[in-house]
PDB file of C-alpha atoms and ligand atoms in Angstrom:
ATOM      1  CA  MET A   1      63.080 120.369 -60.671  1.00  0.00           C
ATOM      2  CA  THR A   2      65.990 120.633 -60.052  1.00  0.00           C
ATOM      3  CA  ASP A   3      68.674 118.331 -57.841  1.00  0.00           C
ATOM      4  CA  ILE A   4      71.009 119.857 -55.086  1.00  0.00           C
ATOM      5  CA  PHE A   5      73.209 117.451 -56.555  1.00  0.00           C
ATOM      6  CA  ASP A   6      73.559 119.284 -59.793  1.00  0.00           C
ATOM      7  CA  ASN A   7      75.384 121.849 -57.844  1.00  0.00           C
ATOM      8  CA  THR A   8      79.053 122.243 -57.809  1.00  0.00           C
ATOM      9  CA  ILE A   9      79.613 120.961 -54.275  1.00  0.00           C
ATOM     10  CA  LEU A  10      82.770 121.504 -52.645  1.00  0.00           C
ATOM     11  CA  CYS A  11      84.162 118.829 -49.523  1.00  0.00           C
ATOM     12  CA  ASN A  12      84.006 120.654 -46.257  1.00  0.00           C
ATOM     13  CA  LYS A  13      86.931 119.214 -45.462  1.00  0.00           C
ATOM     14  CA  CYS A  14      89.569 119.794 -48.466  1.00  0.00           C
ATOM     15  CA  ASN A  15      87.678 121.669 -50.418  1.00  0.00           C
ATOM     16  CA  THR A  16      87.475 119.152 -53.348  1.00  0.00           C
ATOM     17  CA  LYS A  17      84.903 119.287 -55.707  1.00  0.00           C
ATOM     18  CA  MET A  18      82.571 116.791 -55.007  1.00  0.00           C
ATOM     19  CA  GLN A  19      81.418 114.109 -57.735  1.00  0.00           C
ATOM     20  CA  LYS A  20      78.322 112.119 -58.133  1.00  0.00           C
ATOM     21  CA  ALA A  21      78.127 108.191 -57.039  1.00  0.00           C
ATOM     22  CA  GLN A  22      76.076 105.708 -56.069  1.00  0.00           C
ATOM     23  CA  LEU A  23      76.194 104.040 -52.824  1.00  0.00           C
ATOM     24  CA  VAL A  24      73.908 100.559 -51.914  1.00  0.00           C
ATOM     25  CA  LYS A  25      73.187  99.718 -48.183  1.00  0.00           C
ATOM     26  CA  ASN A  26      70.729  96.995 -47.536  1.00  0.00           C
ATOM     27  CA  ASN A  27      69.435  96.510 -51.304  1.00  0.00           C
ATOM     28  CA  PHE A  28      68.103 100.423 -51.057  1.00  0.00           C
ATOM     29  CA  VAL A  29      70.340 102.893 -53.296  1.00  0.00           C
ATOM     30  CA  PHE A  30      71.905 106.265 -51.947  1.00  0.00           C
ATOM     31  CA  ARG A  31      72.603 109.058 -54.515  1.00  0.00           C
ATOM     32  CA  VAL A  32      75.543 110.269 -52.550  1.00  0.00           C
ATOM     33  CA  MET A  33      78.232 112.984 -53.031  1.00  0.00           C
ATOM     34  CA  ILE A  34      82.077 111.467 -52.373  1.00  0.00           C
ATOM     35  CA  CYS A  35      84.749 113.546 -52.484  1.00  0.00           C
ATOM     36  CA  PRO A  36      87.897 111.809 -54.521  1.00  0.00           C
ATOM     37  CA  LYS A  37      90.290 113.262 -52.690  1.00  0.00           C
ATOM     38  CA  CYS A  38      89.984 112.521 -48.918  1.00  0.00           C
ATOM     39  CA  ASN A  39      86.239 110.305 -49.830  1.00  0.00           C
ATOM     40  CA  GLU A  40      84.171 112.147 -47.023  1.00  0.00           C
ATOM     41  CA  LYS A  41      80.524 111.499 -48.333  1.00  0.00           C
ATOM     42  CA  ILE A  42      77.133 113.479 -48.631  1.00  0.00           C
ATOM     43  CA  ILE A  43      74.459 111.495 -48.649  1.00  0.00           C
ATOM     44  CA  HIS A  44      70.922 112.984 -50.600  1.00  0.00           C
ATOM     45  CA  PRO A  45      68.701 113.991 -48.023  1.00  0.00           C
ATOM     46  CA  LEU A  46      65.748 113.380 -49.966  1.00  0.00           C
ATOM     47  CA  ASP A  47      67.322 109.040 -49.992  1.00  0.00           C
ATOM     48  CA  LYS A  48      67.910 109.425 -46.422  1.00  0.00           C
ATOM     49  CA  GLU A  49      64.123 110.520 -45.747  1.00  0.00           C
ATOM     50  CA  GLU A  50      62.875 107.496 -47.690  1.00  0.00           C
ATOM     51  CA  TYR A  51      65.674 105.241 -46.302  1.00  0.00           C
ATOM     52  CA  ASN A  52      64.128 106.619 -43.261  1.00  0.00           C
ATOM     53  CA  LYS A  53      60.197 105.651 -44.118  1.00  0.00           C
ATOM     54  CA  PHE A  54      61.297 102.303 -45.492  1.00  0.00           C
ATOM     55  CA  VAL A  55      63.651 101.752 -41.785  1.00  0.00           C
ATOM     56  CA  ASN A  56      60.324 102.373 -40.132  1.00  0.00           C
ATOM     57  CA  LEU A  57      57.933 100.090 -42.827  1.00  0.00           C
ATOM     58  CA  LYS A  58      60.105  97.562 -41.850  1.00  0.00           C
ATOM     59  CA  ASN A  59      60.267  97.599 -38.548  1.00  0.00           C
ATOM     60  CA  LYS A  60      56.678  97.367 -38.360  1.00  0.00           C
ATOM     61  CA  GLU A  61      54.334  94.401 -37.383  1.00  0.00           C
ATOM     62  CA  PHE A  62      51.007  94.392 -39.587  1.00  0.00           C
ATOM     63  CA  HIS A  63      48.279  91.714 -38.678  1.00  0.00           C
ATOM     64  CA  VAL A  64      46.336  91.120 -41.466  1.00  0.00           C
ATOM     65  CA  LYS A  65      43.682  88.124 -41.888  1.00  0.00           C
ATOM     66  CA  MET A  66      43.807  85.324 -43.885  1.00  0.00           C
ATOM     67  CA  ARG A  67      39.809  84.936 -46.096  1.00  0.00           C
ATOM     68  CA  LEU A  68      39.435  81.765 -47.721  1.00  0.00           C
ATOM     69  CA  VAL A  69      39.148  82.897 -51.668  1.00  0.00           C
ATOM     70  CA  GLY A  70      38.118  79.796 -54.014  1.00  0.00           C
ATOM     71  CA  ASN A  71      40.196  77.243 -53.172  1.00  0.00           C
ATOM     72  CA  SER A  72      43.188  79.297 -51.855  1.00  0.00           C
ATOM     73  CA  TYR A  73      43.766  81.519 -49.209  1.00  0.00           C
ATOM     74  CA  ALA A  74      44.214  85.606 -49.958  1.00  0.00           C
ATOM     75  CA  VAL A  75      45.867  87.650 -47.347  1.00  0.00           C
ATOM     76  CA  SER A  76      46.056  91.508 -47.656  1.00  0.00           C
ATOM     77  CA  ILE A  77      49.240  93.732 -47.809  1.00  0.00           C
ATOM     78  CA  PRO A  78      49.163  96.850 -46.195  1.00  0.00           C
ATOM     79  CA  LYS A  79      48.443  99.751 -48.901  1.00  0.00           C
ATOM     80  CA  GLU A  80      51.709 101.359 -47.707  1.00  0.00           C
ATOM     81  CA  ILE A  81      53.740  98.890 -47.952  1.00  0.00           C
ATOM     82  CA  VAL A  82      52.878  98.591 -51.614  1.00  0.00           C
ATOM     83  CA  SER A  83      53.074 102.308 -52.388  1.00  0.00           C
ATOM     84  CA  PHE A  84      56.210 102.838 -50.627  1.00  0.00           C
ATOM     85  CA  MET A  85      57.643 100.354 -53.212  1.00  0.00           C
ATOM     86  CA  LYS A  86      56.016 101.838 -55.921  1.00  0.00           C
ATOM     87  CA  GLU A  87      57.352 104.894 -54.926  1.00  0.00           C
ATOM     88  CA  GLN A  88      60.624 103.169 -55.310  1.00  0.00           C
ATOM     89  CA  GLU A  89      60.541 101.724 -58.322  1.00  0.00           C
ATOM     90  CA  LYS A  90      60.979  98.060 -56.718  1.00  0.00           C
ATOM     91  CA  ILE A  91      57.495  96.774 -58.485  1.00  0.00           C
ATOM     92  CA  MET A  92      57.932  96.285 -61.690  1.00  0.00           C
ATOM     93  CA  ASP A  93      55.652  93.647 -62.585  1.00  0.00           C
ATOM     94  CA  ASP A  94      52.150  93.047 -60.823  1.00  0.00           C
ATOM     95  CA  MET A  95      53.267  88.609 -60.541  1.00  0.00           C
ATOM     96  CA  VAL A  96      55.090  88.138 -57.101  1.00  0.00           C
ATOM     97  CA  ARG A  97      56.888  85.125 -56.179  1.00  0.00           C
ATOM     98  CA  LEU A  98      55.568  83.030 -53.725  1.00  0.00           C
ATOM     99  CA  CYS A  99      57.544  80.978 -51.269  1.00  0.00           C
ATOM    100  CA  PHE A 100      57.142  78.841 -48.241  1.00  0.00           C
ATOM    101  CA  GLU A 101      60.711  79.565 -47.113  1.00  0.00           C
ATOM    102  CA  ASP A 102      60.221  77.657 -43.845  1.00  0.00           C
ATOM    103  CA  MET A 103      57.819  76.654 -41.209  1.00  0.00           C
ATOM    104  CA  GLY A 104      55.916  79.163 -40.591  1.00  0.00           C
ATOM    105  CA  ARG A 105      57.157  81.245 -42.870  1.00  0.00           C
ATOM    106  CA  LEU A 106      56.386  82.616 -46.036  1.00  0.00           C
ATOM    107  CA  SER A 107      57.741  84.848 -48.278  1.00  0.00           C
ATOM    108  CA  LEU A 108      56.748  87.452 -51.389  1.00  0.00           C
ATOM    109  CA  ASN A 109      59.358  88.247 -53.820  1.00  0.00           C
ATOM    110  CA  PHE A 110      58.015  91.509 -55.765  1.00  0.00           C
ATOM    111  CA  LYS A 111      61.414  92.238 -57.986  1.00  0.00           C
ATOM    112  CA  ASN A 112      61.778  90.974 -61.010  1.00  0.00           C
ATOM    113  CA  GLU A 113      65.748  90.403 -60.577  1.00  0.00           C
ATOM    114  CA  ASP A 114      65.629  90.317 -64.781  1.00  0.00           C
ATOM    115  CA  LYS A 115      64.063  93.629 -65.114  1.00  0.00           C
ATOM    116  CA  LEU A 116      65.919  94.971 -62.189  1.00  0.00           C
ATOM    117  CA  ASN A 117      69.876  93.840 -63.806  1.00  0.00           C
ATOM    118  CA  LYS A 118      68.758  95.339 -66.839  1.00  0.00           C
ATOM    119  CA  LYS A 119      67.589  98.921 -65.161  1.00  0.00           C
ATOM    120  CA  LEU A 120      71.172  98.853 -63.120  1.00  0.00           C
ATOM    121  CA  LYS A 121      73.215  98.148 -66.515  1.00  0.00           C
ATOM    122  CA  GLU A 122      71.823 101.200 -67.955  1.00  0.00           C
TER     123      GLU A 122
HETATM  124 ZN1   ZN B   1      87.775 116.357 -49.559  1.00  0.00          ZN
END
């Protein structure tokens, strides 16, 4: 599949050849084209779309039931969240870190920091 950012893109403000770069916002990595002369940016349309999906999911509240399984309680994570994270390759392991963050609040951490850092360095 060819990527539109593999084409030569000229800045619509100053006509300079734009360069590929990455932009991180809310832990989300965007592919961007940046004009080295005037700093004009174009965000990759696919990444923009994915980000919108992410924002929609982020603000969505799910009501899930707790079930007693042996001596533990199990909560099901909605499939649309897991599928989205898998698509984004944010899940690299099936082990997650669970933390009793605050009264009435549990957090689940799907990111394997070591693997993620390694990936960013590559
Ligand atoms: Zn420019």
